[in-house]
Short mmCIF file of C-alpha atoms and ligand atoms in Angstrom, two decimals:
data_model
loop_
_atom_site.label_atom_id
_atom_site.label_comp_id
_atom_site.label_asym_id
_atom_site.label_seq_id
_atom_site.Cartn_x
_atom_site.Cartn_y
_atom_site.Cartn_z
CA MET O 33 19.97 -22.15 -8.60
CA LYS O 34 22.71 -20.40 -6.64
CA LYS O 35 21.34 -16.86 -6.78
CA ARG O 36 18.51 -16.28 -4.34
CA ILE O 37 15.27 -15.31 -6.08
CA LEU O 38 13.69 -12.53 -4.05
CA LEU O 39 10.08 -11.45 -3.75
CA SER O 40 10.46 -7.89 -5.04
CA PRO O 41 14.01 -6.52 -4.92
CA PRO O 42 14.87 -2.93 -5.93
CA ASN O 43 15.52 -2.38 -9.63
CA MET O 44 17.47 0.79 -10.37
CA ALA O 45 17.17 2.43 -13.78
CA GLY O 46 20.78 3.60 -13.68
CA THR O 47 20.03 7.33 -13.90
CA GLU O 48 19.36 7.67 -10.16
CA ILE O 49 23.09 8.07 -9.53
CA ASN O 50 23.14 11.30 -11.59
CA TYR O 51 20.66 12.90 -9.20
CA ILE O 52 22.72 11.75 -6.22
CA LYS O 53 25.88 13.17 -7.79
CA GLU O 54 24.10 16.47 -8.36
CA ALA O 55 23.07 16.55 -4.69
CA PHE O 56 26.70 15.91 -3.66
CA GLU O 57 28.04 18.55 -6.03
CA THR O 58 25.62 21.19 -4.77
CA ASN O 59 25.92 19.99 -1.15
CA TRP O 60 22.15 19.50 -0.72
CA ILE O 61 22.72 16.65 1.75
CA ALA O 62 19.67 17.56 3.80
CA PRO O 63 15.97 16.91 4.42
CA VAL O 64 15.28 19.91 2.18
CA GLY O 65 16.50 20.66 -1.34
CA PRO O 66 15.69 20.91 -5.02
CA HIS O 67 15.23 17.16 -5.62
CA ILE O 68 12.44 17.07 -3.03
CA ASN O 69 10.58 19.97 -4.65
CA ALA O 70 11.05 18.50 -8.12
CA PHE O 71 10.07 14.97 -7.02
CA GLU O 72 6.89 16.39 -5.46
CA GLU O 73 6.00 18.23 -8.66
CA GLU O 74 6.81 15.32 -10.96
CA PHE O 75 4.86 12.90 -8.77
CA SER O 76 1.79 15.19 -8.65
CA SER O 77 1.92 15.59 -12.40
CA TYR O 78 2.18 11.81 -12.94
CA LEU O 79 -0.89 11.27 -10.73
CA LYS O 80 -2.73 14.32 -12.06
CA ILE O 81 -3.27 15.57 -8.53
CA GLN O 82 -2.83 19.03 -7.06
CA ASP O 83 -0.06 18.43 -4.56
CA THR O 84 2.27 15.95 -2.88
CA ALA O 85 4.22 16.05 0.40
CA MET O 86 7.13 13.63 0.26
CA THR O 87 7.82 11.86 3.55
CA ASN O 88 10.40 9.46 4.92
CA SER O 89 7.91 6.56 4.87
CA GLY O 90 4.42 5.56 3.83
CA THR O 91 3.57 5.06 7.49
CA ALA O 92 4.50 8.70 8.19
CA ALA O 93 2.23 9.77 5.32
CA ILE O 94 -0.71 7.88 6.88
CA HIS O 95 0.04 9.46 10.24
CA LEU O 96 0.05 12.94 8.70
CA ALA O 97 -3.27 12.23 6.94
CA LEU O 98 -4.81 11.30 10.30
CA GLN O 99 -3.42 14.51 11.82
CA LEU O 100 -4.91 16.57 9.00
CA LEU O 101 -8.28 14.95 9.69
CA ASN O 102 -7.84 15.80 13.36
CA ILE O 103 -8.21 12.17 14.48
CA GLN O 104 -7.93 12.13 18.24
CA GLU O 105 -8.08 9.84 21.23
CA GLY O 106 -11.23 7.70 21.20
CA ASP O 107 -12.19 8.52 17.59
CA ILE O 108 -13.21 5.51 15.50
CA VAL O 109 -11.36 4.80 12.26
CA LEU O 110 -12.68 2.08 9.95
CA CYS O 111 -9.78 0.01 8.62
CA GLN O 112 -9.37 -2.92 6.27
CA SER O 113 -8.36 -5.97 8.32
CA PHE O 114 -6.54 -7.72 5.48
CA THR O 115 -3.44 -5.51 5.26
CA PHE O 116 0.02 -4.84 6.64
CA VAL O 117 0.09 -3.46 10.19
CA ALA O 118 1.59 -0.16 8.93
CA THR O 119 -1.86 0.84 7.64
CA VAL O 120 -3.25 0.87 11.17
CA ASN O 121 -0.32 1.64 13.48
CA PRO O 122 -0.79 5.41 12.96
CA VAL O 123 -4.38 5.04 14.24
CA LEU O 124 -2.83 3.74 17.46
CA TYR O 125 -0.28 6.59 17.53
CA GLN O 126 -3.30 8.92 17.75
CA LYS O 127 -4.86 6.76 20.50
CA ALA O 128 -7.85 6.38 18.19
CA THR O 129 -9.85 3.14 17.92
CA PRO O 130 -9.61 0.94 14.82
CA VAL O 131 -12.74 -0.96 13.81
CA PHE O 132 -11.97 -3.63 11.23
CA ILE O 133 -13.79 -4.36 7.99
CA ASP O 134 -13.57 -7.66 6.13
CA SER O 135 -12.49 -8.11 2.51
CA GLU O 136 -14.53 -9.52 -0.38
CA GLU O 137 -13.56 -12.24 -2.88
CA ASP O 138 -13.79 -10.01 -6.00
CA THR O 139 -11.02 -7.63 -5.02
CA TRP O 140 -9.53 -9.03 -1.77
CA ASN O 141 -9.97 -5.47 -0.46
CA MET O 142 -12.55 -3.75 1.77
CA SER O 143 -16.02 -5.23 1.37
CA PRO O 144 -18.51 -2.41 0.71
CA LEU O 145 -21.24 -4.64 2.21
CA ALA O 146 -19.35 -5.10 5.47
CA LEU O 147 -18.52 -1.39 5.45
CA GLU O 148 -22.21 -0.57 5.17
CA ASP O 149 -23.07 -2.94 8.03
CA ALA O 150 -20.48 -1.18 10.20
CA LEU O 151 -21.76 2.29 9.32
CA VAL O 152 -25.41 1.36 10.00
CA GLU O 153 -24.50 -0.21 13.33
CA LEU O 154 -22.14 2.55 14.47
CA LYS O 155 -24.67 5.22 13.53
CA LYS O 156 -27.25 3.47 15.72
CA GLN O 157 -24.74 3.60 18.58
CA ASN O 158 -24.07 7.27 17.84
CA LYS O 159 -20.41 6.44 17.22
CA LEU O 160 -19.88 7.36 13.59
CA PRO O 161 -16.26 6.96 12.48
CA LYS O 162 -14.04 9.93 11.73
CA ALA O 163 -12.21 8.31 8.80
CA ILE O 164 -12.08 5.25 6.56
CA ILE O 165 -8.72 3.79 5.48
CA VAL O 166 -9.15 1.65 2.39
CA VAL O 167 -6.18 -0.34 1.05
CA HIS O 168 -5.39 -1.37 -2.54
CA LEU O 169 -3.44 -4.54 -1.80
CA TYR O 170 -0.88 -6.03 -4.14
CA GLY O 171 -1.84 -3.34 -6.68
CA GLN O 172 -5.51 -4.34 -6.89
CA SER O 173 -8.11 -1.60 -6.56
CA ALA O 174 -10.89 -1.72 -3.99
CA LYS O 175 -14.42 -1.00 -5.25
CA MET O 176 -14.04 2.75 -5.00
CA ASP O 177 -17.46 3.83 -6.34
CA GLU O 178 -19.28 1.83 -3.68
CA ILE O 179 -16.89 2.87 -0.91
CA MET O 180 -16.92 6.57 -1.85
CA LYS O 181 -20.73 6.54 -2.07
CA LEU O 182 -21.03 5.20 1.47
CA ALA O 183 -18.36 7.60 2.70
CA ASN O 184 -20.16 10.55 1.08
CA ASP O 185 -23.58 9.43 2.37
CA TYR O 186 -22.19 9.37 5.91
CA ASN O 187 -19.88 12.35 5.34
CA ILE O 188 -16.71 10.50 6.32
CA PRO O 189 -13.33 11.25 4.71
CA VAL O 190 -11.45 8.43 2.96
CA ILE O 191 -7.70 7.82 3.09
CA GLU O 192 -6.48 5.51 0.31
CA ASP O 193 -3.50 3.41 1.31
CA ALA O 194 -1.99 2.93 -2.14
CA ALA O 195 1.43 1.95 -0.75
CA GLU O 196 1.42 -1.14 -2.99
CA ALA O 197 -0.59 0.33 -5.86
CA LEU O 198 1.43 3.09 -7.49
CA GLY O 199 0.56 3.06 -11.19
CA SER O 200 -2.71 1.13 -10.71
CA GLU O 201 -6.03 2.60 -11.85
CA TYR O 202 -9.74 2.53 -11.11
CA LYS O 203 -11.96 3.52 -14.04
CA GLY O 204 -9.12 5.48 -15.58
CA ARG O 205 -8.14 7.31 -12.39
CA LYS O 206 -4.88 6.61 -10.62
CA LEU O 207 -5.33 4.88 -7.28
CA GLY O 208 -4.55 7.18 -4.37
CA THR O 209 -6.27 10.16 -6.05
CA ILE O 210 -9.92 9.25 -5.40
CA GLY O 211 -10.27 9.69 -1.63
CA GLN O 212 -9.54 12.88 0.31
CA TYR O 213 -5.94 11.73 0.84
CA GLY O 214 -3.79 9.09 -0.78
CA ILE O 215 -0.55 7.64 0.48
CA PHE O 216 2.28 5.76 -1.22
CA SER O 217 5.41 3.93 -0.07
CA PHE O 218 8.86 3.87 -1.66
CA ASN O 219 10.16 1.14 0.63
CA GLY O 220 12.82 -1.17 -0.82
CA ASN O 221 10.33 -3.80 -2.00
CA LYS O 222 7.87 -1.43 -3.72
CA ILE O 223 7.39 -1.03 -7.48
CA ILE O 224 9.70 1.98 -7.36
CA THR O 225 11.89 2.68 -4.36
CA THR O 226 13.99 5.33 -2.66
CA SER O 227 15.21 2.68 -0.16
CA GLY O 228 12.74 4.22 2.28
CA GLY O 229 10.23 6.98 1.69
CA GLY O 230 6.61 7.82 1.14
CA ALA O 231 4.19 10.36 -0.24
CA LEU O 232 0.97 12.01 0.87
CA VAL O 233 -1.17 13.37 -1.96
CA SER O 234 -4.35 15.42 -2.16
CA ASN O 235 -6.25 17.87 -4.33
CA ASP O 236 -6.43 20.10 -1.26
CA SER O 237 -3.14 22.02 -1.56
CA GLU O 238 -3.66 23.85 1.74
CA SER O 239 -3.71 20.60 3.67
CA ILE O 240 -0.57 19.34 1.89
CA LYS O 241 1.12 22.59 2.92
CA LYS O 242 0.03 21.87 6.48
CA ALA O 243 1.37 18.30 6.21
CA ARG O 244 4.79 19.69 5.22
CA TYR O 245 4.66 21.98 8.26
CA LEU O 246 3.66 19.19 10.68
CA GLY O 247 6.20 16.82 9.16
CA SER O 248 9.09 19.25 9.69
CA GLN O 249 8.72 19.81 13.45
CA ALA O 250 5.87 22.34 13.09
CA LYS O 251 8.14 25.38 13.00
CA MET O 252 6.19 28.62 12.92
CA PRO O 253 7.41 31.25 10.44
CA LYS O 254 9.21 33.45 12.99
CA PRO O 255 12.83 34.60 13.32
CA TYR O 256 13.23 32.24 16.28
CA TYR O 257 11.97 28.71 17.08
CA TYR O 258 8.32 28.99 18.01
CA HIS O 259 5.84 26.10 18.23
CA LYS O 260 2.14 25.75 18.85
CA ASP O 261 1.55 22.24 17.41
CA ILE O 262 3.14 18.84 17.91
CA GLY O 263 5.50 18.31 14.99
CA TYR O 264 7.21 15.27 13.52
CA ASN O 265 10.47 14.62 11.75
CA TYR O 266 8.91 13.00 8.68
CA GLN O 267 10.80 14.63 5.81
CA ILE O 268 12.47 12.68 3.03
CA SER O 269 16.13 13.38 2.34
CA ASN O 270 17.14 15.32 -0.78
CA LEU O 271 19.39 12.37 -1.72
CA LEU O 272 16.54 9.88 -1.57
CA ALA O 273 14.23 12.22 -3.47
CA GLY O 274 16.91 12.15 -6.19
CA ILE O 275 16.64 8.35 -6.35
CA GLY O 276 12.87 8.76 -6.53
CA ARG O 277 13.14 11.11 -9.53
CA GLY O 278 15.18 8.54 -11.43
CA GLN O 279 12.82 5.74 -10.44
CA LEU O 280 9.70 7.68 -11.42
CA LYS O 281 11.01 7.86 -14.98
CA VAL O 282 10.78 4.06 -15.26
CA LEU O 283 7.55 3.58 -13.31
CA GLU O 284 5.36 2.88 -16.35
CA LYS O 285 7.98 0.42 -17.63
CA ARG O 286 8.01 -1.30 -14.23
CA VAL O 287 4.20 -1.60 -14.29
CA LEU O 288 4.40 -3.34 -17.68
CA GLU O 289 7.17 -5.62 -16.39
CA LYS O 290 5.15 -6.57 -13.27
CA GLN O 291 2.09 -7.26 -15.43
CA SER O 292 4.19 -9.39 -17.76
CA ILE O 293 5.47 -11.43 -14.80
CA TYR O 294 1.88 -12.03 -13.74
CA HIS O 295 0.89 -13.13 -17.27
CA LYS O 296 3.81 -15.54 -17.46
CA TYR O 297 2.79 -17.15 -14.16
CA GLU O 298 -0.79 -17.26 -15.41
CA LYS O 299 0.29 -19.07 -18.57
CA HIS O 300 2.39 -21.59 -16.66
CA LEU O 301 -0.26 -22.27 -14.01
CA ASP O 302 -3.33 -21.98 -16.23
CA ASN O 303 -4.41 -25.59 -16.10
CA HIS O 304 -3.44 -26.30 -12.53
CA PRO O 305 -6.62 -27.41 -10.72
CA ASP O 306 -5.45 -26.30 -7.26
CA VAL O 307 -4.34 -22.76 -8.12
CA THR O 308 -6.33 -19.52 -8.50
CA LEU O 309 -4.43 -16.32 -9.22
CA MET O 310 -5.60 -13.03 -7.70
CA PRO O 311 -8.44 -11.67 -9.85
CA GLU O 312 -8.33 -8.25 -11.51
CA PHE O 313 -11.61 -6.48 -11.00
CA ALA O 314 -13.49 -5.08 -14.02
CA GLU O 315 -12.59 -1.54 -15.10
CA THR O 316 -9.43 -1.53 -12.98
CA LYS O 317 -5.78 -1.78 -13.91
CA SER O 318 -3.51 -3.50 -11.40
CA ASN O 319 0.21 -2.77 -11.30
CA ARG O 320 0.53 -6.46 -10.23
CA TRP O 321 3.07 -5.42 -7.62
CA LEU O 322 3.23 -9.04 -6.48
CA THR O 323 1.79 -12.07 -8.20
CA THR O 324 -0.38 -13.72 -5.56
CA LEU O 325 -2.46 -16.88 -5.62
CA LEU O 326 -4.73 -19.12 -3.60
CA VAL O 327 -4.06 -22.84 -3.35
CA GLU O 328 -6.37 -25.72 -2.49
CA GLY O 329 -5.51 -28.91 -0.66
CA VAL O 330 -2.04 -27.90 0.52
CA GLU O 331 -0.85 -25.56 3.29
CA PRO O 332 0.63 -22.37 1.80
CA LEU O 333 3.26 -22.38 4.56
CA SER O 334 4.53 -25.77 3.40
CA ILE O 335 4.94 -24.33 -0.11
CA VAL O 336 6.82 -21.30 1.25
CA LYS O 337 9.14 -23.64 3.17
CA LYS O 338 9.74 -25.90 0.17
CA LEU O 339 10.53 -22.93 -2.08
CA GLU O 340 12.90 -21.64 0.61
CA GLU O 341 14.86 -24.90 0.32
CA SER O 342 15.44 -23.99 -3.34
CA ASN O 343 16.57 -20.48 -2.39
CA ILE O 344 13.30 -18.91 -3.55
CA GLU O 345 11.59 -16.27 -1.43
CA ALA O 346 7.81 -16.61 -1.27
CA ARG O 347 5.55 -15.31 1.50
CA LEU O 348 2.15 -15.88 2.99
CA LEU O 349 -0.47 -13.20 2.44
CA TRP O 350 -1.12 -10.65 5.20
CA LYS O 351 -2.44 -12.15 8.40
CA PRO O 352 -5.69 -10.26 9.08
CA LEU O 353 -5.21 -7.58 11.71
CA HIS O 354 -8.37 -8.45 13.65
CA THR O 355 -6.70 -11.82 14.42
CA GLN O 356 -3.48 -10.22 15.73
CA PRO O 357 -2.84 -9.99 19.49
CA LEU O 358 -2.18 -6.24 19.05
CA PHE O 359 -5.83 -5.72 18.09
CA LYS O 360 -7.47 -8.46 20.14
CA ASN O 361 -10.29 -6.23 21.43
CA ALA O 362 -11.05 -4.42 18.18
CA PRO O 363 -14.50 -4.94 16.63
CA PHE O 364 -14.69 -6.65 13.23
CA TYR O 365 -17.41 -6.57 10.56
CA LYS O 366 -17.46 -9.67 8.42
CA HIS O 367 -18.35 -9.77 4.72
CA PRO O 368 -21.98 -11.00 4.79
CA LEU O 369 -21.71 -13.23 1.67
CA THR O 370 -19.20 -15.79 2.93
CA ASN O 371 -19.50 -19.16 4.61
CA ASP O 372 -15.94 -18.86 5.93
CA ASN O 373 -15.08 -17.29 9.26
CA SER O 374 -14.20 -14.24 7.19
CA VAL O 375 -12.87 -13.59 3.69
CA ALA O 376 -9.71 -12.10 5.21
CA GLU O 377 -8.98 -15.33 7.11
CA MET O 378 -9.79 -17.48 4.08
CA LEU O 379 -7.27 -15.47 2.02
CA PHE O 380 -4.61 -15.83 4.70
CA ASN O 381 -5.26 -19.57 5.04
CA LYS O 382 -4.99 -20.25 1.31
CA GLY O 383 -2.76 -17.59 -0.16
CA LEU O 384 0.82 -16.79 -0.97
CA CYS O 385 2.95 -14.30 -2.91
CA LEU O 386 5.45 -15.38 -5.54
CA PRO O 387 8.73 -13.76 -6.56
CA SER O 388 7.80 -10.79 -8.74
CA GLY O 389 11.06 -8.87 -9.22
CA THR O 390 11.08 -6.82 -12.42
CA ASP O 391 14.60 -8.04 -13.23
CA MET O 392 13.68 -11.74 -12.92
CA SER O 393 14.85 -13.70 -15.98
CA ASP O 394 12.66 -16.20 -17.88
CA GLU O 395 14.99 -18.92 -16.65
CA GLU O 396 14.42 -17.89 -13.03
CA MET O 397 10.69 -17.70 -13.56
CA GLU O 398 10.60 -21.21 -15.04
CA TYR O 399 12.68 -22.47 -12.11
CA VAL O 400 10.19 -20.94 -9.62
CA VAL O 401 7.23 -22.47 -11.50
CA LYS O 402 8.88 -25.89 -11.59
CA LYS O 403 9.56 -25.80 -7.83
CA LEU O 404 6.08 -24.44 -7.13
CA ILE O 405 4.34 -27.21 -9.11
CA HIS O 406 6.50 -29.74 -7.30
CA ALA O 407 5.55 -28.22 -3.91
CA LEU O 408 1.88 -28.29 -4.87
CA GLY O 409 2.21 -32.07 -5.19
C1 PLP X 207 -0.32 -1.69 2.54
C2 PLP X 207 0.84 -0.93 3.12
N1 PLP X 207 0.59 0.16 3.85
C3 PLP X 207 1.57 0.88 4.38
C4 PLP X 207 2.89 0.55 4.20
C5 PLP X 207 3.92 1.36 4.89
O1 PLP X 207 4.87 1.92 4.07
P1 PLP X 207 6.33 2.21 4.64
O2 PLP X 207 7.04 0.92 4.79
O3 PLP X 207 6.94 3.10 3.58
O4 PLP X 207 6.18 2.93 5.93
C6 PLP X 207 3.20 -0.59 3.43
C7 PLP X 207 4.57 -1.04 3.14
O5 PLP X 207 5.50 -1.19 3.77
C8 PLP X 207 2.15 -1.37 2.90
O6 PLP X 207 2.41 -2.48 2.20
#
């Protein structure tokens, strides 16, 4: 196959260009403008949440959430270890201390049992965390009832990193709307994209107003430039918000397409003894952002390399953050019900992501499956 088959390339609906044209015609080529306001309203209405602040990345949205929670130097933030580094970098921007929580096999996300162990232990040490960042990886929901119960019992706010989970649900509620704050990413590889961008959402409209203020250099409402807080340049551009408006219109269609890709892989790989696809936890709906699987008896990296030889992009799963040099001194709470070193490490050692582009043809999919089965031996 000559054309490279990518993991999750952008897929434009075609209408995005009309919004860009409108921005050109009205000269709203700026980090403010009508597309931003409209995108914020349309996004809030899709999620059934009070308010959204659009940002220039998901990472910026996490950073703003930490600012709103007043996370400061030395504060402890409980973070999922099995995730992309962008979830936790903003904790470091604040000079706060990440403490890592393992995943569980059911969801691959934060283990409520390990979370409880951490809370009991930290309470004993009089070092209760100031926030919990839970991640919904690859579109799969974490066990939100259990996590929210613990968070409420200990009175700790929850940030949901739903960067990969736009359109996914937990018991009928959209992911990202259950904790105090939710964040999303519109990076080029996400289910819908603005090339780069993000969103911070909450039912607390006052705090979203504050996030807009902090994210636009914290300018006080005066006739001259006057500042009392540290501000950031985290606004999305009106042009990119236009792309987002066009993309949002096809989000539900993209979710169905991603799910269909997953089901096709499932059908093709159903009887393979060495393959287990990522589970979908009961009463949740995954957007299946990427189809991911665990393999037995063969190194995932060797599969990634073999697929690469056929011009197919596959990737390993996230390398757990508690095993990264950047976080070498950070504490880690392991899932108690595992015989492995940790569930996060087991997932990294066995897992990979397959091409899951919503414009992938059946022919391309069959080609990937053929090469994958060959690589599996
Ligand atoms: C789990 C997770 N969190 C955060 C981010 C950060 O989003 P962004 O790239 O828009 O800053 C990403 C994606 O890149 C992600 O996958």
